[in-house]
Coordinates of C-alpha atoms and ligand atoms in Angstrom, one line a residue:
X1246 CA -27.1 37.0 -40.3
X1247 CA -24.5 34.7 -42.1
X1248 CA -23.3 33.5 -38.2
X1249 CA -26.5 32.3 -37.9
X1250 CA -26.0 30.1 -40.4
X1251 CA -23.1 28.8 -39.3
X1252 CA -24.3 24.7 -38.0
X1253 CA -24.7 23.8 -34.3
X1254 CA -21.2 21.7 -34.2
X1255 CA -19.1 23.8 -35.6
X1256 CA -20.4 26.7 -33.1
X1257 CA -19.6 23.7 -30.3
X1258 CA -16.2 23.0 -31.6
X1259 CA -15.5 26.7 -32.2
X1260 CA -16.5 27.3 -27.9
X1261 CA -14.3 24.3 -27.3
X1262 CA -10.9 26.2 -29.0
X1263 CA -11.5 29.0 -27.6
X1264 CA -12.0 28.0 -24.1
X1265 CA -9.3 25.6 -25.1
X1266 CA -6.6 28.2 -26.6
X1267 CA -7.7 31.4 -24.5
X1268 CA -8.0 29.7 -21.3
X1269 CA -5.3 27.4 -21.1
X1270 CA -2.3 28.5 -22.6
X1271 CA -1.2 29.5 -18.6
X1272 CA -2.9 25.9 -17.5
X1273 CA -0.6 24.2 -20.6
X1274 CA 2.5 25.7 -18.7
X1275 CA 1.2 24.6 -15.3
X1276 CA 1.0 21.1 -16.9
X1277 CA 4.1 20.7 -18.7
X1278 CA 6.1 21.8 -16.0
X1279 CA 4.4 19.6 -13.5
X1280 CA 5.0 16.8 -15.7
X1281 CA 8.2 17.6 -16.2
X1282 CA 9.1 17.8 -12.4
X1283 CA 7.1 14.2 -11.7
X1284 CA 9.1 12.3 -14.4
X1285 CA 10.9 9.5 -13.7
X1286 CA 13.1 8.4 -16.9
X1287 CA 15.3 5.5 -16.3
X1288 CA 18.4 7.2 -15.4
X1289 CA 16.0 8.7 -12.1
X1290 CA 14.8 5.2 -11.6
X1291 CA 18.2 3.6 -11.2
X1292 CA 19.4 6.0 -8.7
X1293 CA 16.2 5.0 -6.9
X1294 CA 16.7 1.1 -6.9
X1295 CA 20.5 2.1 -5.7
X1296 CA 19.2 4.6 -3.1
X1297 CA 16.9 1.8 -1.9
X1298 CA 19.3 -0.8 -1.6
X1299 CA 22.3 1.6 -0.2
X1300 CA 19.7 2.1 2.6
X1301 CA 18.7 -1.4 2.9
X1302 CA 22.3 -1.9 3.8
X1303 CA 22.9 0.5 6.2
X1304 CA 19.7 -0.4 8.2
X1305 CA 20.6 -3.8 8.4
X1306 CA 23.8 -2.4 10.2
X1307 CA 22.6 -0.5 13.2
X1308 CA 19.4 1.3 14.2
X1309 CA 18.3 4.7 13.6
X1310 CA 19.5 7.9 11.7
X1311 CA 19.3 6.0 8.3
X1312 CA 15.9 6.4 6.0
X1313 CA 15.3 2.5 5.7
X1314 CA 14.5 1.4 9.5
X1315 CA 14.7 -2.3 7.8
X1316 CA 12.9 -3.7 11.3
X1317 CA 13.7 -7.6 11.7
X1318 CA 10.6 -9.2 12.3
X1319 CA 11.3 -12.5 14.1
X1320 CA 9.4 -14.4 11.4
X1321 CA 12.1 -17.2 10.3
X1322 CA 10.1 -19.8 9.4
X1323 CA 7.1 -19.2 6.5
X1324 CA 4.3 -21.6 6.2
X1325 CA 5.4 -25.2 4.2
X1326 CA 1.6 -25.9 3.4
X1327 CA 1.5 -28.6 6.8
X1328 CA -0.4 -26.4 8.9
X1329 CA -3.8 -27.8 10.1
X1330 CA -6.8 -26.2 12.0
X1331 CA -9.0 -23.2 13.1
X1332 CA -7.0 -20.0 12.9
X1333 CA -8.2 -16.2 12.9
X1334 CA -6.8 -13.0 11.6
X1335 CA -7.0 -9.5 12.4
X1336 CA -5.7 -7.0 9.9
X1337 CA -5.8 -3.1 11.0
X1338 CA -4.1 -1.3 7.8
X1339 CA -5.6 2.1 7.1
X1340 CA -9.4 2.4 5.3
X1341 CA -10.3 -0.6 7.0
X1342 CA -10.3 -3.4 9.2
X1343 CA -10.4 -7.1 8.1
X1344 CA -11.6 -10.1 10.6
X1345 CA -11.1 -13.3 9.5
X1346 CA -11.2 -17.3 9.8
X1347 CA -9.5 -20.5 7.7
X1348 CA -9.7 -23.8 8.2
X1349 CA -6.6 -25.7 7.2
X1350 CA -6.6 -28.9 6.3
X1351 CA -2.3 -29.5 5.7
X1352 CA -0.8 -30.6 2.8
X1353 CA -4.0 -32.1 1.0
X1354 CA -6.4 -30.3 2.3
X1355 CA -4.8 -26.9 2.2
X1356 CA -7.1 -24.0 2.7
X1357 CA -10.6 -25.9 3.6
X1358 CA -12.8 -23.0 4.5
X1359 CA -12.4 -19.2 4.7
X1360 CA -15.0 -16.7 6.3
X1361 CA -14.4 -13.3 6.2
X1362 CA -15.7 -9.7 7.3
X1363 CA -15.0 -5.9 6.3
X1364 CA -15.7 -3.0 8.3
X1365 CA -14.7 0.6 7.5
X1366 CA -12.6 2.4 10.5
X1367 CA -14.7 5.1 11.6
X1368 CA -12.7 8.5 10.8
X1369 CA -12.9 9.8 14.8
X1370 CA -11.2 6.3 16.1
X1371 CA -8.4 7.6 13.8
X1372 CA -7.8 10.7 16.2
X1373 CA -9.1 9.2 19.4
X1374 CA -7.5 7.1 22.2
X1375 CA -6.0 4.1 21.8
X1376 CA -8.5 2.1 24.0
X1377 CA -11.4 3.6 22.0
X1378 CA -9.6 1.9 18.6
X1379 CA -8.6 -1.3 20.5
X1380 CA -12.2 -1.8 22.0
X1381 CA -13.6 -1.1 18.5
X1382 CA -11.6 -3.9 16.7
X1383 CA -12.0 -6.0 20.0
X1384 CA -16.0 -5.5 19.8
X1385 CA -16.0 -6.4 16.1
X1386 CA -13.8 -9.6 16.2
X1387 CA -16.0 -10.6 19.0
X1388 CA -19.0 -10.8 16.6
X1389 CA -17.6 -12.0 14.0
X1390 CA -16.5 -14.7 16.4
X1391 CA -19.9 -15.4 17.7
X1392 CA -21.0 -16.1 13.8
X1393 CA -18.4 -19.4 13.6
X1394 CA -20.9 -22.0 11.7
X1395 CA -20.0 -25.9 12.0
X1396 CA -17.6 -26.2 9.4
X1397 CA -15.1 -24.4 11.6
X1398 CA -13.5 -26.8 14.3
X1399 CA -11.6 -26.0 17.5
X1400 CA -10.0 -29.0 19.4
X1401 CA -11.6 -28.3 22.8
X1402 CA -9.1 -26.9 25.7
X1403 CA -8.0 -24.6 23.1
X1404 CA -8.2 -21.2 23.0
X1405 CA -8.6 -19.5 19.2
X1406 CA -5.5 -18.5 18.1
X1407 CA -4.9 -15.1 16.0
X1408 CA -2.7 -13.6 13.3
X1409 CA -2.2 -9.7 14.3
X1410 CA -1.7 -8.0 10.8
X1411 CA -0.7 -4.0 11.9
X1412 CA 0.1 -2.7 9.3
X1413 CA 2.4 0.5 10.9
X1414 CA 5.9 0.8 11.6
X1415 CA 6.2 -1.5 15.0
X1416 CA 9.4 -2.1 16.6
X1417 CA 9.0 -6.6 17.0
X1418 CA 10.8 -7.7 20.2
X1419 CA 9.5 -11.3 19.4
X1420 CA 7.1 -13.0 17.2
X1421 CA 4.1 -11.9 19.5
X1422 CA 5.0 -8.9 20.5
X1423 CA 5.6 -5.5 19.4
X1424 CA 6.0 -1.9 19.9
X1425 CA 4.6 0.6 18.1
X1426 CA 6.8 3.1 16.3
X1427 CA 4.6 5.9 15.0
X1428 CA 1.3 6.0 13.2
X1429 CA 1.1 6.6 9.7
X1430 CA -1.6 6.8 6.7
X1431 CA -3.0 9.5 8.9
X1432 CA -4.1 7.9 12.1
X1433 CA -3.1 10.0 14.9
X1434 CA -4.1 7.9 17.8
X1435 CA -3.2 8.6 21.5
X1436 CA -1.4 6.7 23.8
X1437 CA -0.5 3.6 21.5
X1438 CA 3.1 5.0 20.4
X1439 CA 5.6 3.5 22.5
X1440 CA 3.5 0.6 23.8
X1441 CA 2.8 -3.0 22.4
X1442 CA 0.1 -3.4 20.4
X1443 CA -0.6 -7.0 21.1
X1444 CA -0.9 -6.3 24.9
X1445 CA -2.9 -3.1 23.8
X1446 CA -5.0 -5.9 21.5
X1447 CA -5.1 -8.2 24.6
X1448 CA -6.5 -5.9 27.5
X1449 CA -9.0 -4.2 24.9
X1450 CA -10.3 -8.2 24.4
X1451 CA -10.2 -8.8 28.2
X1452 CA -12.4 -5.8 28.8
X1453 CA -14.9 -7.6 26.0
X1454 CA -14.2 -10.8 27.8
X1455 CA -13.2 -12.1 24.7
X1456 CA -10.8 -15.1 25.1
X1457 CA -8.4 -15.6 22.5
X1458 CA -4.9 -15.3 22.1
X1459 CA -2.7 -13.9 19.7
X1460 CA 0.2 -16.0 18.8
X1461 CA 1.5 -14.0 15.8
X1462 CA 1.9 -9.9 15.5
X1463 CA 2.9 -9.2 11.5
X1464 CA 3.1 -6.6 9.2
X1465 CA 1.0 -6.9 5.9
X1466 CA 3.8 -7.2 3.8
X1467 CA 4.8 -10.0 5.4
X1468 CA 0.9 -11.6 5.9
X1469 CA 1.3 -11.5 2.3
X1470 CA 4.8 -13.1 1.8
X1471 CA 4.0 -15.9 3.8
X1472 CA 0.2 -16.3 1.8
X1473 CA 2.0 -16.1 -1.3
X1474 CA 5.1 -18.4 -0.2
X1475 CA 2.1 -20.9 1.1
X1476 CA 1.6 -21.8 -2.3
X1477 CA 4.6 -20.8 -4.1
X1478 CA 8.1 -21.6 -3.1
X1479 CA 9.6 -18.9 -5.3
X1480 CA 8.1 -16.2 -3.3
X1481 CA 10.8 -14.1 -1.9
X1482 CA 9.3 -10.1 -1.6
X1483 CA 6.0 -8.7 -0.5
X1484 CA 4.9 -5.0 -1.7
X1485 CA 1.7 -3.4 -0.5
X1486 CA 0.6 -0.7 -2.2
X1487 CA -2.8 0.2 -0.9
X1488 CA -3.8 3.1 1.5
X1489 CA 0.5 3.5 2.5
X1490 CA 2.9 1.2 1.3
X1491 CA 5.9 -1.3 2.1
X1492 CA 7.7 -4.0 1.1
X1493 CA 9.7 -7.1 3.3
X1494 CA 11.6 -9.6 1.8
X1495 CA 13.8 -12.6 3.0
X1496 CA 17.1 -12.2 4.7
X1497 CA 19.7 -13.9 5.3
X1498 CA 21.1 -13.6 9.0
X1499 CA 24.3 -13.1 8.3
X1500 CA 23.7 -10.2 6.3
X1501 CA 21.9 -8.7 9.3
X1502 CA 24.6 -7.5 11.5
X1503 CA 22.3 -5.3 13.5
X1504 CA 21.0 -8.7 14.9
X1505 CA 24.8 -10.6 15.9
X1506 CA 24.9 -11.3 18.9
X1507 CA 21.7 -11.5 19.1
X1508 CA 20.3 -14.6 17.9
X1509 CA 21.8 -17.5 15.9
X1510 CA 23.9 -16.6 13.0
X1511 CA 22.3 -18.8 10.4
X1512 CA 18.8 -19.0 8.7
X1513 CA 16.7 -16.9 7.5
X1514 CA 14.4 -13.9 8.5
X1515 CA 12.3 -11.7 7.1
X1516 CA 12.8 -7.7 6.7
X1517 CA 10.4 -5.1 7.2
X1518 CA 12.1 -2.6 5.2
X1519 CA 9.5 0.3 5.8
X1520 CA 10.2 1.7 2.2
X1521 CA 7.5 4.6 2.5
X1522 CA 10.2 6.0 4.9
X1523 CA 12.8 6.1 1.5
X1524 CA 13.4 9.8 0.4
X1525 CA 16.3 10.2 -1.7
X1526 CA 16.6 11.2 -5.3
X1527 CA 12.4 11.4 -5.9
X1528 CA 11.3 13.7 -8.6
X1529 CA 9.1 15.9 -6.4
X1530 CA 7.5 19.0 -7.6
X1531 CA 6.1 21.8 -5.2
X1532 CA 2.9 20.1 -4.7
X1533 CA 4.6 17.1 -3.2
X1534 CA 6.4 19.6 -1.1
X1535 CA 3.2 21.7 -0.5
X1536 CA 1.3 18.4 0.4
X1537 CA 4.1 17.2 2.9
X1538 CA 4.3 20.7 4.7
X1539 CA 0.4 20.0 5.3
X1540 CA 0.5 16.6 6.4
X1541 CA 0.4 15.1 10.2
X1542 CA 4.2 13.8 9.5
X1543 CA 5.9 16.3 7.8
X1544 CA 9.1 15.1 6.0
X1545 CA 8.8 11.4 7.1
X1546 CA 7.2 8.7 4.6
X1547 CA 8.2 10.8 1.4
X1548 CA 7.7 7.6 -0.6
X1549 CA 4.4 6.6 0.5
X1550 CA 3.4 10.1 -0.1
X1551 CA 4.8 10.0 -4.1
X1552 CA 3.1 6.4 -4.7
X1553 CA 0.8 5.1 -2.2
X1554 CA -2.7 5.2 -2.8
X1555 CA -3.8 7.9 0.2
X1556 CA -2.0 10.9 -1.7
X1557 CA -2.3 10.1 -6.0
X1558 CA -5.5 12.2 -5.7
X1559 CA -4.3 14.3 -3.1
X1560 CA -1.3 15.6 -5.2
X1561 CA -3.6 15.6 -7.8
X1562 CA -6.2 18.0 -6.7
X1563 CA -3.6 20.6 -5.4
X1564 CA -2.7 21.0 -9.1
X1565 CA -5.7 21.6 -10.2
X1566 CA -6.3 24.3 -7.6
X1567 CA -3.1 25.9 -8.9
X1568 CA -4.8 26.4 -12.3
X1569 CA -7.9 27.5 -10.7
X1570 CA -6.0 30.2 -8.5
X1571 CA -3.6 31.3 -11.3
X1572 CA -6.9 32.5 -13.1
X1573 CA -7.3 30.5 -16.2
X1574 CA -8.8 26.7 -16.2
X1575 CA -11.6 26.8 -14.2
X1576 CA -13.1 30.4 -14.8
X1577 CA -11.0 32.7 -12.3
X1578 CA -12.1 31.1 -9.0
X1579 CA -11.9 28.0 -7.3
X1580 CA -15.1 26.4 -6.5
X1581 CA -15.4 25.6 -2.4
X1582 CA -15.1 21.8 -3.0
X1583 CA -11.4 22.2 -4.8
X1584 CA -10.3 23.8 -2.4
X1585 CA -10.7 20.6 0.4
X1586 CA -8.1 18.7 1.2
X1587 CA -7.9 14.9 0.0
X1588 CA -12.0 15.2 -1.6
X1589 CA -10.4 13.4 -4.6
X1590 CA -9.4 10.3 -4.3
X1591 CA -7.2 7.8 -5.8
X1592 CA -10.2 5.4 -7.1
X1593 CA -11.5 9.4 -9.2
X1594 CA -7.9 9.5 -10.5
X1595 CA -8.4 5.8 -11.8
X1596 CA -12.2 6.1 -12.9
X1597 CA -10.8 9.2 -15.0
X1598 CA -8.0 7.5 -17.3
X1599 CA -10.3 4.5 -17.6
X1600 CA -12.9 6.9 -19.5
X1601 CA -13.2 5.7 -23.1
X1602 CA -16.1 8.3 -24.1
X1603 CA -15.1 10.8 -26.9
X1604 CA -16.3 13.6 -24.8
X1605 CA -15.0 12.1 -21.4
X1606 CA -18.4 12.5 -19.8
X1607 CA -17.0 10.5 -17.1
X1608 CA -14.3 13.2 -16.2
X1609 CA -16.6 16.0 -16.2
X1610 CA -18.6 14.5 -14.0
X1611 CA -15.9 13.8 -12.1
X1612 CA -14.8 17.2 -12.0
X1613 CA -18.2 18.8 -11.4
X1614 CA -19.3 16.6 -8.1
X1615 CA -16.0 15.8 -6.9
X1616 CA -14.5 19.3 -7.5
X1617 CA -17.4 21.6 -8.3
X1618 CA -15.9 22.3 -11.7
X1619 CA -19.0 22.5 -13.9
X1620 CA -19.1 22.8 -17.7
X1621 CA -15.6 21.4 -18.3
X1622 CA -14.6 21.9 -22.0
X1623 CA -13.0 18.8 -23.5
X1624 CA -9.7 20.2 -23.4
X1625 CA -10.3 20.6 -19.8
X1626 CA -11.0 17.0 -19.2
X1627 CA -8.1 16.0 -21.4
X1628 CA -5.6 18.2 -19.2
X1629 CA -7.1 16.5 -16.1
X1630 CA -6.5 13.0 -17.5
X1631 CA -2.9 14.1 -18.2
X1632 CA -2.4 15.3 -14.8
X1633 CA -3.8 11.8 -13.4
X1634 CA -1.3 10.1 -15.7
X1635 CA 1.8 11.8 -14.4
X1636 CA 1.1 11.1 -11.0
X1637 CA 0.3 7.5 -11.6
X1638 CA 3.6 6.9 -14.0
X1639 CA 5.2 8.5 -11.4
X1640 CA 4.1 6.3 -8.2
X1641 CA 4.0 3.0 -10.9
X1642 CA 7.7 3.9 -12.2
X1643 CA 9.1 4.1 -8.6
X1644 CA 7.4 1.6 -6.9
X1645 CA 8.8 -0.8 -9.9
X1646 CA 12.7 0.6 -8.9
X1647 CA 11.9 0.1 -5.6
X1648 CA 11.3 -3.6 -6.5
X1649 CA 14.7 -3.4 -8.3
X1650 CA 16.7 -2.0 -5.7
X1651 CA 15.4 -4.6 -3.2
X1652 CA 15.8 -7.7 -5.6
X1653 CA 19.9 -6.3 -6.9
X1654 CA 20.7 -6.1 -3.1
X1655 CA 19.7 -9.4 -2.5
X1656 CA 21.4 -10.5 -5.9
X1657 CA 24.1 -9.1 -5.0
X1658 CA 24.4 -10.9 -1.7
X1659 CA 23.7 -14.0 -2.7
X1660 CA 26.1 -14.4 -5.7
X1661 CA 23.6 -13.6 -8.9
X1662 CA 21.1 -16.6 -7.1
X1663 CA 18.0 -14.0 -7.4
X1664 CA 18.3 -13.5 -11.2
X1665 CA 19.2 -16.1 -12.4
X1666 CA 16.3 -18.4 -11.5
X1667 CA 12.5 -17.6 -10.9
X1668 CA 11.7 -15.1 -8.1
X1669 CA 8.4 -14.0 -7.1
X1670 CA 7.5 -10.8 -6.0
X1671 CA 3.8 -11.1 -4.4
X1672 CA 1.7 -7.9 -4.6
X1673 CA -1.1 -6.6 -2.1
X1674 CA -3.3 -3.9 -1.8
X1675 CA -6.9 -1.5 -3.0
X1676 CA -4.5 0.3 -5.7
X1677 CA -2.7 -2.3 -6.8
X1678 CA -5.7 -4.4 -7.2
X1679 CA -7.9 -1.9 -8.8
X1680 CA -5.3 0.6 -11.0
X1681 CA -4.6 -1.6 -14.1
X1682 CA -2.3 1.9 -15.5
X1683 CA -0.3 1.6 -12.1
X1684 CA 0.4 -2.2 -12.6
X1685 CA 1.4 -1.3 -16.2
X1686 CA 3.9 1.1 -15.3
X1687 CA 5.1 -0.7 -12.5
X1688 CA 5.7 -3.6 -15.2
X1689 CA 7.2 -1.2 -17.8
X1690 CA 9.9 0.6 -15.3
X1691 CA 11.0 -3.4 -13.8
X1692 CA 11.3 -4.3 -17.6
X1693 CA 13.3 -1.4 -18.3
X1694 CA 15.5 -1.4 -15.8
X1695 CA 16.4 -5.2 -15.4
X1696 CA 16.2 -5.7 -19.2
X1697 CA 13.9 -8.1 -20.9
X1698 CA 15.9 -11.2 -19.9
X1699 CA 16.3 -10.6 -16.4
X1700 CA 13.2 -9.5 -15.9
X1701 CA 11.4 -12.9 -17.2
X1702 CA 12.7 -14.5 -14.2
X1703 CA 11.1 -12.2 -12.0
X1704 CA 7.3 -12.6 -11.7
X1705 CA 5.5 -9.9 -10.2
X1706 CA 1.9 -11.0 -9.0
X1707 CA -1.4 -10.5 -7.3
X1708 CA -1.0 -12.3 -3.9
X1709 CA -5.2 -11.7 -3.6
X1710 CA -6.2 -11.4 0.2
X1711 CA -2.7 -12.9 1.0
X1712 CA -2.1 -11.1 3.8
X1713 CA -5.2 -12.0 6.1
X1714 CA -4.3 -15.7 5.4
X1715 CA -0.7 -15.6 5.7
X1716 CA -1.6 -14.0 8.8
X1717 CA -3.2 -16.4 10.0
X1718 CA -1.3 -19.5 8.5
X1719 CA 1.7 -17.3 10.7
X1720 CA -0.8 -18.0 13.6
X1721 CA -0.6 -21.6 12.7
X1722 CA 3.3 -21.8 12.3
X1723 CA 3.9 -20.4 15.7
X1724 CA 0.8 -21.9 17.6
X1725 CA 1.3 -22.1 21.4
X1726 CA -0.2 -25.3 20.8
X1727 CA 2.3 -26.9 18.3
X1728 CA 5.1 -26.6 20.9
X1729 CA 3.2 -28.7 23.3
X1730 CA 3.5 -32.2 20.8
Ligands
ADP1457 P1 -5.2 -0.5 3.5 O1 -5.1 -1.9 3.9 O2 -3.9 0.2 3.6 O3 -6.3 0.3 4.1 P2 -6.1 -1.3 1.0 O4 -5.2 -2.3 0.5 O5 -7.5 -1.7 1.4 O6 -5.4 -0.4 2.0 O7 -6.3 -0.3 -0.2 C1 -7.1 0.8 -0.1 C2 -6.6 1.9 -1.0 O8 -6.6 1.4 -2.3 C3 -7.4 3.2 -1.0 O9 -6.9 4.1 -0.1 C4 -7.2 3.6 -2.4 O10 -6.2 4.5 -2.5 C5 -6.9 2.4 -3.3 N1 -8.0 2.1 -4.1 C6 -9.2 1.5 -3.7 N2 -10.0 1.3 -4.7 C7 -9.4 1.8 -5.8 C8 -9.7 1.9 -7.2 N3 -10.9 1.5 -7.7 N4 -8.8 2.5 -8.0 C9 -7.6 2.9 -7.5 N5 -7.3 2.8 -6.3 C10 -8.1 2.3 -5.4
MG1458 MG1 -4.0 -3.5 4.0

């Protein structure tokens, strides 16, 4: 009788420790140790930044064999803020494909008029042909095209000009022209490895008799190094962190000897360093490894996989499924939906830590439609949020000594220029943008490893949308149109 007397919330919070000390002291383990394999103290995080920058250096020396494929990318000249008229870019990165148009009105005028359009990539032109993906973009820029209002203005006897954004490893054999490496982020496209893009691009616009041209192929990273240098002089890096990742930067020639030879000695150029390639010295646990045995690229772009935005989740729900397997979290048995490859996603993982309920309502409900975990206790949801926040330290923490390592390298090389004056490093990309914890950490590992001196001087910032514009303001720097005055 007397248990009946016992109130209705101390009943609750007497469920709550017992699913909370009887179910999870095997999940507590799981945890810890997982969090102990993902950290990234500074001592990890310098070995990184030197990692990075060792391979910057031997890329830059010969092709091949070397983790960095640091792929010049003929772009020596950024825009100055001159460049005037109609341009259109084209941005093909991973979730989805960006068309869009600027007007530019030169050094007064600058950016006049912007129109742009998004349209998701449709999940079987990620496995199909490559002429089934080209026609698809080709098709879509062609209506977006057709929708040009008045305030757009092309000098007549000109044909529109683009800015190719391609946002995959490409081997550039000029400033309009390209070969493609390999696929990454999970496309698996036929037939386009080995081949140029931009003539793949060109044929697929011929067969929509659309007439345009393409004066520009360029990686995001450096669509959004030359959008952020368009209005900021100290830009000197670009980092995308959005479906995959990467980061360019300006080079000097002479510090390019894979290029002697070559092409003129002095200048400038930008580097397509291909960071998500970088492998060495990452804290991985076996659900990194478990997740790389399972991808379409196994043991290539271990970097991407530890911070870019396609895998936080990913990693993510494998450990929960450990806990559901091992027999204590989630009742004994893991619901169908855990057990599916990449159903969480990065934007879940972000939703979760952002929760501010005391009873995290928001990351049971994640669990329970997302993951068909139903009923989650509180210390459930707490253990999940826990989880979310070691991944995300993690990918913050070494994406932040990736921005070290590629900053001390070009210190180095340029006799202490880089620190001791304002440098901007212009960020891009869906997690960047939308993971305030990420950018924290990001922030926090820069801080720590440059110390709070040098690290005034280096300003890390949102280069919004950068990348479609410096794409095409690339378009306008190399117009086939300009060489003709
Ligand atoms: P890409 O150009 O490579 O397709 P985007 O820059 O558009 O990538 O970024 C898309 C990625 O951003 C998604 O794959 C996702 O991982 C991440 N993202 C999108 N929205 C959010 C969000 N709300 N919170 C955290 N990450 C997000
Ligand atoms: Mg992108």
């Amino acid at each position: 009788m007397a248990a009946l007397m016992i109130p209705a919330n101390t009943l609750a919070a007497k469920r709550r420790m017992r699913v909370r000390s009887s179910a999870s002291r095997k999940d507590h383990a799981i945890v810890k140790e997982f969090r102990e394999g993902c950290a990234a103290p500074l001592p990890v995080l310098r070995r990184v930044a030197e990692g990075i920058a060792a391979d910057m250096r031997k890329g830059l020396n010969s092709d091949g064999g070397h983790s960095l494929p640091m792929i010049p990318t003929f772009v020596n000249t950024l825009p100055s803020g001159n460049e005037e008229g109609l341009f259109y870019a084209l941005d093909l990165g991973g979730t989805n494909f960006r068309v869009l148009r600027v007007q530019l009105g030169g050094k007064d005028g600058r950016v006049i008029d912007t129109e742009f359009e998004q349209v998701a990539i449709p999940q079987d032109l990620m496995f199909g042909t490559s002429e089934e993906l080209f026609d698809f973009i080709a098709s879509r820029l062609g209506t977006f095209v057709q929708k040009e209002s008045g305030k757009f203005h092309l000098p007549s006897g000109r044909l529109r000009e683009i800015g190719f954004t391609f946002s995959f490893p490409v081997k550039q054999t000029s400033i309009d022209s390209g070969i493609l490496i390999k696929w990454t982020k999970g496309f698996a496209v036929s037939g386009t490895a080995g081949k140029d893009v931009v003539s793949c691009l060109n044929q697929a616009m011929d067969r929509q008799g659309l007439d345009m041209r393409v004066s520009a192929l360029v990686n995001d990273t450096v669509g959004t190094l030359a959008g952020a240098r368009y209005w900021d002089d100290d830009a000197m890096v670009a980092v995308i962190l959005g479906t995959g990742t990467n980061a360019c930067y300006v080079e000097r020639m002479d510090c390019i000897p894979k290029l002697q030879g070559h092409l003129p000695a002095n200048g400038d150029m930008i580097i397509n360093t291909e960071w998500g390639a970088f492998h060495d010295s990452l804290p991985l646990t076996e659900f990194d490894k478990a997740l790389d045995a399972a991808s379409i690229n196994p043991g290539e772009q271990i970097l991407e996989k530890t911070i870019s935005g396609m895998y936080l989740g990913e990693v993510a729900r494998r450990v929960f499924l450990k806990m559901a397997e091992s027999g204590a979290m989630f009742g004994g048995s893991a619901p169908d939906k855990l057990s599916t490859p990449f159903v969480l996603r990065t934007p879940h993982l972000c939703a979760m830590q952002q929760d501010q309920s005391s009873d995290l309502k928001l990351v049971g409900k994640i669990l329970s439609d997302t993951l068909g975990v139903d009923d989650s206790s509180l210390g459930i949801r707490e253990m999940a949020i826990d989880i979310c926040d070691a991944i995300v330290k993690r990918g913050g923490r070494l994406a932040g000594a990736g921005i070290v390592g590629i900053l001390q390298k070009m210190d180095a090389d340029s006799k202490g220029t880089i620190f001791r004056k304002r440098t901007v490093v212009a960020m891009d990309g869906g997690l960047y943008e939308n993971y305030p914890h990420y950018r924290k950490y990001i922030k926090e590992a820069v801080i720590g490893l440059l110390g709070s001196e040098i690290s005034k001087n280096v300003v890390i910032e949102h280069s919004k949308d950068g990348s479609g514009i410096g794409a095409a303001l690339l378009a306008a720097a190399n117009s086939k149109y300009a060489r003709e005055f």
